[in-house]
mmCIF file of C-alpha atoms and ligand atoms in Angstrom:
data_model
loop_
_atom_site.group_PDB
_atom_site.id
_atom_site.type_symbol
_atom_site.label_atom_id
_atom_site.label_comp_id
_atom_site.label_asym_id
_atom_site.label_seq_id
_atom_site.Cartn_x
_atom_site.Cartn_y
_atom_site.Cartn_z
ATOM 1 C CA UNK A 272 -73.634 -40.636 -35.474
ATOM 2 C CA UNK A 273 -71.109 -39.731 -32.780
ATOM 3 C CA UNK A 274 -69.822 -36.447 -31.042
ATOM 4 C CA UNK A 275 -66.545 -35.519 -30.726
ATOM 5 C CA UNK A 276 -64.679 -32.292 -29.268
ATOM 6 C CA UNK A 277 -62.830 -30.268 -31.680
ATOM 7 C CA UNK A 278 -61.451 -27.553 -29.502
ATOM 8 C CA UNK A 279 -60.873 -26.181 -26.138
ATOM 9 C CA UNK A 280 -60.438 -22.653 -24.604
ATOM 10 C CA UNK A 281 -59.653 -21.421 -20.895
ATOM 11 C CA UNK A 282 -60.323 -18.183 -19.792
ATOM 12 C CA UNK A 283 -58.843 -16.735 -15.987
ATOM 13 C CA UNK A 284 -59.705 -12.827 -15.034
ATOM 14 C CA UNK A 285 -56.566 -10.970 -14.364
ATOM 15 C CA UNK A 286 -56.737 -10.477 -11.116
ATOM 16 C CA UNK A 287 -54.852 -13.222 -9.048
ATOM 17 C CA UNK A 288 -55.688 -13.271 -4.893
ATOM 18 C CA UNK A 289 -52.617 -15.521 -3.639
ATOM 19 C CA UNK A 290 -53.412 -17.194 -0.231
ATOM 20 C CA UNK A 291 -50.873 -14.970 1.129
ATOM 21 C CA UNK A 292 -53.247 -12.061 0.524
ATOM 22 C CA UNK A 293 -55.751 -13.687 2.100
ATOM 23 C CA UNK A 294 -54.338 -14.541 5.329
ATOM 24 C CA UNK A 295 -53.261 -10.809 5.787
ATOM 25 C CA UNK A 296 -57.633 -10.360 5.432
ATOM 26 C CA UNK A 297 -58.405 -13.278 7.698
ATOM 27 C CA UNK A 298 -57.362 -15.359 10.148
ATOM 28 C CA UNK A 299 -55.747 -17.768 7.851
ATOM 29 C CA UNK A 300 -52.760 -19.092 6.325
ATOM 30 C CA UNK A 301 -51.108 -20.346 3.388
ATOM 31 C CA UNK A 302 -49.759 -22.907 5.200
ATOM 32 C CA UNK A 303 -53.408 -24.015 6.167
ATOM 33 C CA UNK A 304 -55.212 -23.508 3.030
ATOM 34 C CA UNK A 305 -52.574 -25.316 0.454
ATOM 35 C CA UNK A 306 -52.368 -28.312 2.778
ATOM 36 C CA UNK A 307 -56.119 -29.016 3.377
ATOM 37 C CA UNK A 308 -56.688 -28.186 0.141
ATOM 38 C CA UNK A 309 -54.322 -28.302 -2.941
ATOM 39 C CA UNK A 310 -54.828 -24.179 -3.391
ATOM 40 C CA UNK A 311 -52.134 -21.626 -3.995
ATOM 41 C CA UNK A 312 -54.168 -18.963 -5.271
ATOM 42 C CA UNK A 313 -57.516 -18.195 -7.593
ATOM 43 C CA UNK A 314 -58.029 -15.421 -9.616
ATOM 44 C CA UNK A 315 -61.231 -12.621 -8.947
ATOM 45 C CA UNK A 316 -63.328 -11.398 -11.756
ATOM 46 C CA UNK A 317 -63.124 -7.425 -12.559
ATOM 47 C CA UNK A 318 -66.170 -5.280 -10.795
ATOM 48 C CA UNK A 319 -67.285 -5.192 -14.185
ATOM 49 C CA UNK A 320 -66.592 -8.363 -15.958
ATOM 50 C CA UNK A 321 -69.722 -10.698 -16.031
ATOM 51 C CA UNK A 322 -70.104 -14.544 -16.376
ATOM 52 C CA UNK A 323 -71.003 -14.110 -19.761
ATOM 53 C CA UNK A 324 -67.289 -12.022 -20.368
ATOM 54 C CA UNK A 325 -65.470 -14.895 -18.779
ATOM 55 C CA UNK A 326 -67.696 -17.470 -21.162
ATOM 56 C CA UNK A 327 -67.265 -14.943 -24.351
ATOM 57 C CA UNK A 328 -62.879 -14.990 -23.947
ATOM 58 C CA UNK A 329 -63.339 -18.726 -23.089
ATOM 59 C CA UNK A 330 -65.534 -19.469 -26.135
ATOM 60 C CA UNK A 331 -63.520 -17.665 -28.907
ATOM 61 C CA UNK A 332 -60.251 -19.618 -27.627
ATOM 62 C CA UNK A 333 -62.508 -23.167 -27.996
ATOM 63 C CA UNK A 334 -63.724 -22.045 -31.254
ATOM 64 C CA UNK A 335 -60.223 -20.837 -32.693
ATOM 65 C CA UNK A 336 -58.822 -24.065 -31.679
ATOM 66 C CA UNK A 337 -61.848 -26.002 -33.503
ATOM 67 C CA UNK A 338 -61.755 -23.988 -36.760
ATOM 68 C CA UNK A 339 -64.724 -23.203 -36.575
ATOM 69 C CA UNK A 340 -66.894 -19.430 -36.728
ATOM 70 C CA UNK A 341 -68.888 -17.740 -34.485
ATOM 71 C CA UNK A 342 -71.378 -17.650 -36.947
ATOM 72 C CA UNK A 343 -71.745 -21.546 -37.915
ATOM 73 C CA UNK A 344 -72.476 -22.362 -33.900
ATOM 74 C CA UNK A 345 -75.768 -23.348 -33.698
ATOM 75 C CA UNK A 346 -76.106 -24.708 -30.036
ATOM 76 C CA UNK A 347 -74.846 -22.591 -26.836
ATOM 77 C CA UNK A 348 -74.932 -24.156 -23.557
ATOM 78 C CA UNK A 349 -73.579 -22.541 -20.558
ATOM 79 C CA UNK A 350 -73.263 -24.314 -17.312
ATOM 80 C CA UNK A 351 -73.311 -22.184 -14.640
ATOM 81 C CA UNK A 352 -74.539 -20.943 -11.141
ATOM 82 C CA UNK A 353 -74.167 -17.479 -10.763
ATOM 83 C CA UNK A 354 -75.458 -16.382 -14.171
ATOM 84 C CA UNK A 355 -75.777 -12.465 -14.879
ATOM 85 C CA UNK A 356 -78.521 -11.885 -14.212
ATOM 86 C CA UNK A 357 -82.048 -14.288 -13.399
ATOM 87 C CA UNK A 358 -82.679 -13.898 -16.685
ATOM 88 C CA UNK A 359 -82.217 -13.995 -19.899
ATOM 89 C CA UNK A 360 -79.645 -17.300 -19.304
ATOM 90 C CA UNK A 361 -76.214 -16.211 -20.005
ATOM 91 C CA UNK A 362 -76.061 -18.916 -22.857
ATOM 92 C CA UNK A 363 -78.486 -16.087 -24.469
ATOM 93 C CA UNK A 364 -76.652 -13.219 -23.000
ATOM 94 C CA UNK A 365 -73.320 -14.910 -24.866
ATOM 95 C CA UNK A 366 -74.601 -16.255 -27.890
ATOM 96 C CA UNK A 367 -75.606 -12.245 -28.419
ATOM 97 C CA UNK A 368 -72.369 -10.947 -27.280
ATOM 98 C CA UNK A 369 -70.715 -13.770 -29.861
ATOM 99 C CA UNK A 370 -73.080 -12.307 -32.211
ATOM 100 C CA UNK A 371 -75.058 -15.126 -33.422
ATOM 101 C CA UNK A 372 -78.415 -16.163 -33.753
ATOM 102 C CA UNK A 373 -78.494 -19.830 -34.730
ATOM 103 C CA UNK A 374 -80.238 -22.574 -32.783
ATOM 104 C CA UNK A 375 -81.319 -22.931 -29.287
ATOM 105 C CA UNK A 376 -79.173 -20.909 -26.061
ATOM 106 C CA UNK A 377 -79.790 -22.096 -22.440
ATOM 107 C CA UNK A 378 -78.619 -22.584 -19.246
ATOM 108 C CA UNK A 379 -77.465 -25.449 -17.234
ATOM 109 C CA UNK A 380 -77.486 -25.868 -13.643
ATOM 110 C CA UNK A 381 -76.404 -28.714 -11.680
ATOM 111 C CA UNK A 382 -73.352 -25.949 -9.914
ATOM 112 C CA UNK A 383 -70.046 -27.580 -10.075
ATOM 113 C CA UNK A 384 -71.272 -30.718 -11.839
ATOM 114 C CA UNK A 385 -72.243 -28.573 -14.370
ATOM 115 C CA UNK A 386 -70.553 -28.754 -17.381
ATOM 116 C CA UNK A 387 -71.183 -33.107 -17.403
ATOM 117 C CA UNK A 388 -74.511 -32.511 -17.362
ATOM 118 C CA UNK A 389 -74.044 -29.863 -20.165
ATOM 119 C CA UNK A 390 -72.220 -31.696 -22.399
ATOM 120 C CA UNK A 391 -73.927 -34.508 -21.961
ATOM 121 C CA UNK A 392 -77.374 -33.123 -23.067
ATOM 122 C CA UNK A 393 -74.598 -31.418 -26.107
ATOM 123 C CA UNK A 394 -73.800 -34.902 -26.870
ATOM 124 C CA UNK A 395 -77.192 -35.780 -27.468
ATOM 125 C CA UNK A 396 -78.354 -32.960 -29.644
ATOM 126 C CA UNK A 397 -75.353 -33.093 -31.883
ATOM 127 C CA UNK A 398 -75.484 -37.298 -31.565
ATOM 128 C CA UNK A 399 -79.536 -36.885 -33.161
ATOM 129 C CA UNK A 400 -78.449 -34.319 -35.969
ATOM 130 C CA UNK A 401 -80.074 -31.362 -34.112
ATOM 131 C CA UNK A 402 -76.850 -29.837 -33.694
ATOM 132 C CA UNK A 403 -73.821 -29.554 -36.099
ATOM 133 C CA UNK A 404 -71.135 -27.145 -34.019
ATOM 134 C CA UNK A 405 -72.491 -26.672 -30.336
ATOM 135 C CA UNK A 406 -70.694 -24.535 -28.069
ATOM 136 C CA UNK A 407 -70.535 -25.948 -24.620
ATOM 137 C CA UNK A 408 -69.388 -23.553 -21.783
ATOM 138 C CA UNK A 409 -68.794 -23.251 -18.081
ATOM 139 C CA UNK A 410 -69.078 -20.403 -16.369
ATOM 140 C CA UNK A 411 -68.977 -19.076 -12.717
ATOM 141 C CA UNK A 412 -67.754 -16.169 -9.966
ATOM 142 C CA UNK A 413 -67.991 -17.335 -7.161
ATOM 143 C CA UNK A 414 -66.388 -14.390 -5.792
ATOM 144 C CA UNK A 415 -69.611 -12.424 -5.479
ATOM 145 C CA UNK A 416 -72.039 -15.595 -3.573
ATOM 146 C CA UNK A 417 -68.685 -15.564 -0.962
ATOM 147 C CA UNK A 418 -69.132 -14.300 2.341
ATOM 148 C CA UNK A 419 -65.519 -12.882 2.722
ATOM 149 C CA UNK A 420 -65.500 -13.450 6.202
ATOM 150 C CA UNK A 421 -66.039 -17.186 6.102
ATOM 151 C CA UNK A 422 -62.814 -18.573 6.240
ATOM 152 C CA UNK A 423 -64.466 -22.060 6.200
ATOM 153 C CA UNK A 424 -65.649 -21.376 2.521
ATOM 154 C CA UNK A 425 -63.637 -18.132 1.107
ATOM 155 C CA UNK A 426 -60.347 -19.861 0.795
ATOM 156 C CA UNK A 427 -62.056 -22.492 -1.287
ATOM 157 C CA UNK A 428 -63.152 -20.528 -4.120
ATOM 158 C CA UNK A 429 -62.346 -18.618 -7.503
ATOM 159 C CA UNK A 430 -63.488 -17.574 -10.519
ATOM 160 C CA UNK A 431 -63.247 -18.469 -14.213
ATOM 161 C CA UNK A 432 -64.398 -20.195 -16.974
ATOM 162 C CA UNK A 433 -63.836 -22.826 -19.799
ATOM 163 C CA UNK A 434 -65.587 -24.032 -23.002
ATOM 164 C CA UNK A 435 -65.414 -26.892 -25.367
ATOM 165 C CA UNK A 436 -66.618 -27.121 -29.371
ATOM 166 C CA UNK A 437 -68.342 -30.292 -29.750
ATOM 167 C CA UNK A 438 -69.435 -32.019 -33.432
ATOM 168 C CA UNK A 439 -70.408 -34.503 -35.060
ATOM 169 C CA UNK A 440 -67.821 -37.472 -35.557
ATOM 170 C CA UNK A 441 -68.468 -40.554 -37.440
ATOM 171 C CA UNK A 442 -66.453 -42.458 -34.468
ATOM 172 C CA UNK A 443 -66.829 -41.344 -30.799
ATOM 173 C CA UNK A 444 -65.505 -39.438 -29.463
ATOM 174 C CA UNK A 445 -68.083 -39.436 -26.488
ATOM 175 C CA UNK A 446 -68.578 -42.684 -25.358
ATOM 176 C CA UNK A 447 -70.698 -42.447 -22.450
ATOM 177 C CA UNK A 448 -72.130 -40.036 -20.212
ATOM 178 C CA UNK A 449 -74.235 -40.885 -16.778
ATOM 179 C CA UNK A 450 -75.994 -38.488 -14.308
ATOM 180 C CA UNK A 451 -77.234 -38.491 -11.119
ATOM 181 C CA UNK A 452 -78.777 -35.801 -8.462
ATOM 182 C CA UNK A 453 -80.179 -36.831 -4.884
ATOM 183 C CA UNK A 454 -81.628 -33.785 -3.607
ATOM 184 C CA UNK A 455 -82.126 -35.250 -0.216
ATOM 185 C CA UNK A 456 -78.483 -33.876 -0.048
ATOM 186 C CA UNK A 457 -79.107 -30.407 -0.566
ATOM 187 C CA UNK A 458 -78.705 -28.652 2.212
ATOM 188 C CA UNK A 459 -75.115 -29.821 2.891
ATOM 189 C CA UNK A 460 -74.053 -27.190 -0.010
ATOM 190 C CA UNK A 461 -75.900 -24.554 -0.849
ATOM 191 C CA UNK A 462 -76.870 -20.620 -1.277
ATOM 192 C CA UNK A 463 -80.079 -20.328 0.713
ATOM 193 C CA UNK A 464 -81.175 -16.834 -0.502
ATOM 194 C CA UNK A 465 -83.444 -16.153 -3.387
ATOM 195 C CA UNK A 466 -84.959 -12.830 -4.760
ATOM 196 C CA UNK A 467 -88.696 -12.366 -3.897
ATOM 197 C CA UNK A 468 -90.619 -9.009 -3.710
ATOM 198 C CA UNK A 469 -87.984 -7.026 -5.339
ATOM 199 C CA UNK A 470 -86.035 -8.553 -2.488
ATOM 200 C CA UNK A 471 -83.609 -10.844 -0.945
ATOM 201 C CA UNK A 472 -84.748 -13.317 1.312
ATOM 202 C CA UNK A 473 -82.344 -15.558 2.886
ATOM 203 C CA UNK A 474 -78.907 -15.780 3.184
ATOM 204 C CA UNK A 475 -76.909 -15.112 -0.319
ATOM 205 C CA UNK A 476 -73.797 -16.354 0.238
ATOM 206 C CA UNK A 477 -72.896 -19.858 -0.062
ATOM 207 C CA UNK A 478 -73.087 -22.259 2.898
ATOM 208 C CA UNK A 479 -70.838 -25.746 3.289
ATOM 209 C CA UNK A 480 -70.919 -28.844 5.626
ATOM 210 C CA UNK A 481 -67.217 -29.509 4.327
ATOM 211 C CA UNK A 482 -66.850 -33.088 6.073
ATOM 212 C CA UNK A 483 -70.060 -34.240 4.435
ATOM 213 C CA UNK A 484 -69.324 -32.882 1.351
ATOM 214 C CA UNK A 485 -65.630 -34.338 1.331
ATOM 215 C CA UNK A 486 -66.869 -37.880 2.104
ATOM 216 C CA UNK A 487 -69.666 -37.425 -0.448
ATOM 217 C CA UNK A 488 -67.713 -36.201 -3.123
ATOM 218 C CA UNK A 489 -65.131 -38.945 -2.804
ATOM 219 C CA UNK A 490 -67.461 -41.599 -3.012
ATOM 220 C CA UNK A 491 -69.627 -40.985 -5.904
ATOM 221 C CA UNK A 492 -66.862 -39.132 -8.049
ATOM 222 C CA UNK A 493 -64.946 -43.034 -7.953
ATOM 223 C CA UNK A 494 -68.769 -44.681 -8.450
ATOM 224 C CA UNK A 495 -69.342 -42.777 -11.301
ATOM 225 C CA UNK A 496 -66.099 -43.294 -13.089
ATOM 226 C CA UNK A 497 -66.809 -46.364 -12.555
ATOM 227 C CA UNK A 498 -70.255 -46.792 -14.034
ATOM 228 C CA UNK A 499 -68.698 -45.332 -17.035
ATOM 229 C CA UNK A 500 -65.700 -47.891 -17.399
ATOM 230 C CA UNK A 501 -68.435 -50.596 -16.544
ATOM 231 C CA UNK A 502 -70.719 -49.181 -19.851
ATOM 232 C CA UNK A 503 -67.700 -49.004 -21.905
ATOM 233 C CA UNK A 504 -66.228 -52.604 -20.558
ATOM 234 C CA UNK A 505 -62.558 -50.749 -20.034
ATOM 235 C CA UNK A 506 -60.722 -51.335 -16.937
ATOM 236 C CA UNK A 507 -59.824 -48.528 -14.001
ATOM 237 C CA UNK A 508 -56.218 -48.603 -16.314
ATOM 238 C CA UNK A 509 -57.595 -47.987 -19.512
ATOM 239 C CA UNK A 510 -58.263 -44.743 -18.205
ATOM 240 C CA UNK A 511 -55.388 -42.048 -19.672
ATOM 241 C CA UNK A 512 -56.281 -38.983 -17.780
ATOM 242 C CA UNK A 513 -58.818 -38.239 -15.502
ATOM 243 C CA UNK A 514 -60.021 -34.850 -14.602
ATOM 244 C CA UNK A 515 -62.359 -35.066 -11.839
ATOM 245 C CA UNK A 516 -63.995 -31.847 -10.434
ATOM 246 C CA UNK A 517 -60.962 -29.665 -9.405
ATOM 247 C CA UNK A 518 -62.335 -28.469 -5.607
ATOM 248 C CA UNK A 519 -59.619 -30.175 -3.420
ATOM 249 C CA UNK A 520 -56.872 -31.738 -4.197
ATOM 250 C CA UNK A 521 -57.326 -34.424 -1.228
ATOM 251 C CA UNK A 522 -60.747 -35.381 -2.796
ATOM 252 C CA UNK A 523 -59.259 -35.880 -6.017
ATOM 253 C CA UNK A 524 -56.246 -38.141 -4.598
ATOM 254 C CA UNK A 525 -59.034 -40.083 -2.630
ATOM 255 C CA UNK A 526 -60.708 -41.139 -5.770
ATOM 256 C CA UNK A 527 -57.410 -41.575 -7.333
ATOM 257 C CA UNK A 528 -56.589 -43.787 -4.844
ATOM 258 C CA UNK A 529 -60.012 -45.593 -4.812
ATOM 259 C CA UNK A 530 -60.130 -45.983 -8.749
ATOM 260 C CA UNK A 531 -56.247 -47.857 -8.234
ATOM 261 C CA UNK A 532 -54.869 -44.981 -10.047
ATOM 262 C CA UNK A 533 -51.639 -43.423 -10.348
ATOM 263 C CA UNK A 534 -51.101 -39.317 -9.561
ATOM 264 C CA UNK A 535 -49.729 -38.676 -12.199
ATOM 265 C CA UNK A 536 -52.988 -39.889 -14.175
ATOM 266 C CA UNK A 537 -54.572 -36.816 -13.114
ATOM 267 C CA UNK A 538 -55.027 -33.453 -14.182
ATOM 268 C CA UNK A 539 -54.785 -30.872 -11.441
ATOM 269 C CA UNK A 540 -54.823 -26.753 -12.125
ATOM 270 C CA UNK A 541 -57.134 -26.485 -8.637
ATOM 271 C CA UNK A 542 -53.628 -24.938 -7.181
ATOM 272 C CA UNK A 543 -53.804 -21.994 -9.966
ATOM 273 C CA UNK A 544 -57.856 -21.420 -9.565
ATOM 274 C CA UNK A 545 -59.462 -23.416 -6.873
ATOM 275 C CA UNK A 546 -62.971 -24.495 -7.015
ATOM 276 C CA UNK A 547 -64.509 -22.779 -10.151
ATOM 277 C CA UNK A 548 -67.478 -24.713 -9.797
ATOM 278 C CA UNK A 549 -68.915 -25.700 -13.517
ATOM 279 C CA UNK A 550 -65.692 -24.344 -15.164
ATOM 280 C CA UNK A 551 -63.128 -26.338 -13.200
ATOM 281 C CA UNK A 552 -63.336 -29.336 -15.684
ATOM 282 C CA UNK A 553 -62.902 -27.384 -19.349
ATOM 283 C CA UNK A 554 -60.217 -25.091 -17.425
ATOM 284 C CA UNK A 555 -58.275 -27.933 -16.686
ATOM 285 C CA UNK A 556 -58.905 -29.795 -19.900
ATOM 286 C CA UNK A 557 -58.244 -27.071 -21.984
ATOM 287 C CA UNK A 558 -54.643 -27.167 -20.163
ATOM 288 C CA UNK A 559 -53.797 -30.500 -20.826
ATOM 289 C CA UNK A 560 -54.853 -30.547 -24.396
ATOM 290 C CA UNK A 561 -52.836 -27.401 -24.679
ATOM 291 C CA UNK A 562 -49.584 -28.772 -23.049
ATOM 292 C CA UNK A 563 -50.025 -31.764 -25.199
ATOM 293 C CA UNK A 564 -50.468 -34.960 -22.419
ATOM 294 C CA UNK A 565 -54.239 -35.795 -23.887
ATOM 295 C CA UNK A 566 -53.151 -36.984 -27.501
ATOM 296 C CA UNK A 567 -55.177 -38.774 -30.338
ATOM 297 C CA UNK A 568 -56.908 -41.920 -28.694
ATOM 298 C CA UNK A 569 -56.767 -40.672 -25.353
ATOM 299 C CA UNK A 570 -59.343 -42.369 -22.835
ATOM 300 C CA UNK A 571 -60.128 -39.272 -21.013
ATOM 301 C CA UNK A 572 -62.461 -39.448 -17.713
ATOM 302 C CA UNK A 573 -64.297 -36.460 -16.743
ATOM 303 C CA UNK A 574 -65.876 -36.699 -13.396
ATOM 304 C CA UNK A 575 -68.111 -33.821 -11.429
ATOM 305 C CA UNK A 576 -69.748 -33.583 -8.031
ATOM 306 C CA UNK A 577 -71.816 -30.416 -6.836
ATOM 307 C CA UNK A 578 -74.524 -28.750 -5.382
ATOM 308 C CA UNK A 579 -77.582 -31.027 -5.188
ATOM 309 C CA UNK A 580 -76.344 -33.020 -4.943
ATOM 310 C CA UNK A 581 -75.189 -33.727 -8.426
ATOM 311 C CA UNK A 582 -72.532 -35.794 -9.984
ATOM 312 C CA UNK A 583 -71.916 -36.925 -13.263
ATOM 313 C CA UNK A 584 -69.042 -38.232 -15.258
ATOM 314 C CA UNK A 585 -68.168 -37.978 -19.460
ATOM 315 C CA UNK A 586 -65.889 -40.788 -20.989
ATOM 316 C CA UNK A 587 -64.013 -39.754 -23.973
ATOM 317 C CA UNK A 588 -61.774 -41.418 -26.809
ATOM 318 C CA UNK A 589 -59.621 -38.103 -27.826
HETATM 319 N N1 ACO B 1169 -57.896 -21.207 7.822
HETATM 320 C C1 ACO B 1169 -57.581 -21.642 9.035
HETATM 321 N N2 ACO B 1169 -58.393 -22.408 9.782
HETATM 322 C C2 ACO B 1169 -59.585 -22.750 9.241
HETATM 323 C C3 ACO B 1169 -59.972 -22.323 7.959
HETATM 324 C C4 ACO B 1169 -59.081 -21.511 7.255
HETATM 325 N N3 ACO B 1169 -59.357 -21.041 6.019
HETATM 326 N N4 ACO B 1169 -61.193 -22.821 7.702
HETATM 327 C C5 ACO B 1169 -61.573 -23.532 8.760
HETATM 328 N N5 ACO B 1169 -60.597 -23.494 9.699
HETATM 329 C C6 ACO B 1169 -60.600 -24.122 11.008
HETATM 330 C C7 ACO B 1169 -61.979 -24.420 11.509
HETATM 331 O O1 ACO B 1169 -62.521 -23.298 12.170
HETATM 332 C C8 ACO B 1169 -61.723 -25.561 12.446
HETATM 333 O O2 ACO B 1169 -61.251 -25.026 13.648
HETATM 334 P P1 ACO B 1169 -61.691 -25.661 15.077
HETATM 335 O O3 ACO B 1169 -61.211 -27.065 15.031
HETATM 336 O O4 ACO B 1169 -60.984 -24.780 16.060
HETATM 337 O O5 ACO B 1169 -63.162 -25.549 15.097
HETATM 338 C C9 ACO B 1169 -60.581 -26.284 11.799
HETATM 339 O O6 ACO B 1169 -59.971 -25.379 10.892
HETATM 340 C C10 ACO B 1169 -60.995 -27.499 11.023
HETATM 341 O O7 ACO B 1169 -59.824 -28.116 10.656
HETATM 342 P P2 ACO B 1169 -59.796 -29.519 10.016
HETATM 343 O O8 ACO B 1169 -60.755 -30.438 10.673
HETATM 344 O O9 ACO B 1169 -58.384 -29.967 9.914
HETATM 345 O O10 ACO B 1169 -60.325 -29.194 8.556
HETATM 346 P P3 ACO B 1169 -60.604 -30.241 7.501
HETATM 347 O O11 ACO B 1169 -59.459 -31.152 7.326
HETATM 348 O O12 ACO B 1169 -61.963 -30.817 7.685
HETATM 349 O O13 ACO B 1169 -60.650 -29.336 6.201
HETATM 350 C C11 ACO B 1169 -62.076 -28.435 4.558
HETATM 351 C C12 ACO B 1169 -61.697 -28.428 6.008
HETATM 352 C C13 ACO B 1169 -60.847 -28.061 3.733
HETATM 353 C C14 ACO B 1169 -63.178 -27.448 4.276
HETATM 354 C C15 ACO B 1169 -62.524 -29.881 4.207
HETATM 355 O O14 ACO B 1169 -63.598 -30.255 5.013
HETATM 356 C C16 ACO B 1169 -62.889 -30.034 2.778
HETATM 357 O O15 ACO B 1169 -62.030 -30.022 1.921
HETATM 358 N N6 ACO B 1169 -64.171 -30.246 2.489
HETATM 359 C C17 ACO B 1169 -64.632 -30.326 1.142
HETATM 360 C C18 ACO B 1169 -64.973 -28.965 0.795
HETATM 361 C C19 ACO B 1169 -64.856 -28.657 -0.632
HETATM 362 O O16 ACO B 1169 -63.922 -28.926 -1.330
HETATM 363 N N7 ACO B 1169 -65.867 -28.035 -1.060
HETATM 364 C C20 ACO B 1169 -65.883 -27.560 -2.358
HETATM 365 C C21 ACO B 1169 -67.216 -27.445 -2.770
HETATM 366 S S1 ACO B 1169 -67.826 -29.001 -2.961
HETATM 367 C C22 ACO B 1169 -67.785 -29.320 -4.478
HETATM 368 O O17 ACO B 1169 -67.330 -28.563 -5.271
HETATM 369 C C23 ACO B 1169 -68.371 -30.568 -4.831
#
């Protein structure tokens, strides 16, 4: 028994924050922020949208495109970091806003590597015959853990979310998945604030060693693609599309470039969202599925890095 993905869906709030808007807030420009980075602009959740909201609009697009209902999901998994609430997990707070009751709900959080590890433990369940139509989402706004005065991390950010239908397949499919977390790293990316004694302790907003993090991300985003070509015995140019972790464009070039890939092998919507942490991947899958460059047979390499650290990467024959 294999796993395969039967549908995508991409959800952005309305709300777009260009980096022209920004730089008339702080002492920034466009200029700046699009080349360091690859962003033109990322949208802002609604005061009162929640993670779950972004993961509901996401999931009924994935599930529309699968065929499949609301009801027959038996599996939610919801990758995120800034859930609504500390609990119940949103996957619970979704699964009752998608009004179903089937089969296990939970949360995943390994932040922007979060949707490989989440479909990766989907794979498994639906792989074994626990699950028959799991939902697998990510989630995130990053908006509200942003100090908006940090130029060195607000710029970087945005909120959004995307979400995958994954099911059994006689043929993968999913051909590999492999994980990995050091948490020796952990301090180089992080929110150091947590809720004690009705509380908050700490500092709540999130906190970045960029140069570490850029040299990090680099190097075990290209490792982990290629542990997954090495599993599957397919050479760097077997590989169709990649989407690595959309946080910077000059990250993803560098493991472009280290993987002896072309550009144009890539998929990139970081311009239209920036980082959206556990979402980033199934946002900009669910693009390039839509637009019609992944087609049938498709090697498609999905590659996160995050908080942690984490990184992780999901091989898939379309
Ligand atoms: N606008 C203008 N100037 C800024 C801004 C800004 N938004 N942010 C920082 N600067 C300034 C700094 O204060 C510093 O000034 P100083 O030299 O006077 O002290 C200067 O710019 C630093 O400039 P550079 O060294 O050219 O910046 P660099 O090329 O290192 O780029 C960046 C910084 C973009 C943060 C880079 O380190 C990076 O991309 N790191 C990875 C971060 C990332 O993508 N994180 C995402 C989360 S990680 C993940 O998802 C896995």
């Amino acid at each position: 028994m294999h796993s395969r993905i039967a549908g995508t869906g991409g959800y952005l709030p309305a709300q777009v924050l260009t980096n022209a808007e920004l730089a008339r807030r702080i002492d920034t420009s466009d200029e700046w922020v699009r080349s360091r980075t690859g962003i033109c602009e990322r949208r802002i959740a609604a005061p009162d949208e929640q993670t779950s909201d972004l993961a509901l609009a996401a999931a009924h697009l994935a599930l529309a495109s699968a065929g499949i209902a609301a009801a027959d999901v038996d599996l939610i998994v919801v990758a995120t970091t800034t859930p609504d609430m500390i609990f119940p997990s949103t996957a619970c707070i979704l699964q009752a806003k998608l009004g179903v009751r089937n089969g296990p709900a939970f949360d995943v959080q390994a932040v922007c590597s979060g949707f490989v590890y989440a479909l990766a433990l989907a794979d498994l369940m639906v792989k074994s015959g626990t699950a028959k139509n799991a939902l697998v989402v990510g989630a995130e706004i990053y908006s509200r853990i942003l100090d908006w005065n940090d130029r060195g991390t607000c710029v970087l950010f945005g909120d959004g979310a995307g979400a995958v239908v994954l099911v059994p397949a006689m043929a993968p499919g999913i051909l590999s998945a492999h994980l990995h977390a050091d948490g020796h790293y952990r301090e180089i990316l992080c929110v150091p604030g947590t809720v004690a004694n009705g509380a908050v302790s700490g500092k709540p907003f999130l906190h970045m060693d960029g140069g570490t993090v850029f040299k990090f991300a680099v190097k075990v985003l290209a490792e982990v693609a290629q542990e997954a070509l090495a599993a599957n015995r397919l050479p760097a140019s077997a590989i169709d599309w990649l989407i690595p972790h959309q946080a910077n464009v000059r990250i993803m070039d560098a493991t472009m470039k280290k993987l002896g890939l072309p550009r144009e092998r890539m998929i990139t919507t970081v311009d239209k969202h920036a980082n959206t942490s556990a979402a980033s991947i199934p946002l900009a899958l669910d693009v390039a599925v839509r637009d019609g460059r992944i087609g049938a047979g498709h090697h498609v390499m999905l590659a996160g890095v995050g908080g942690g650290f984490t990184w992780g990467s999901v091989l898939i024959r379309w």
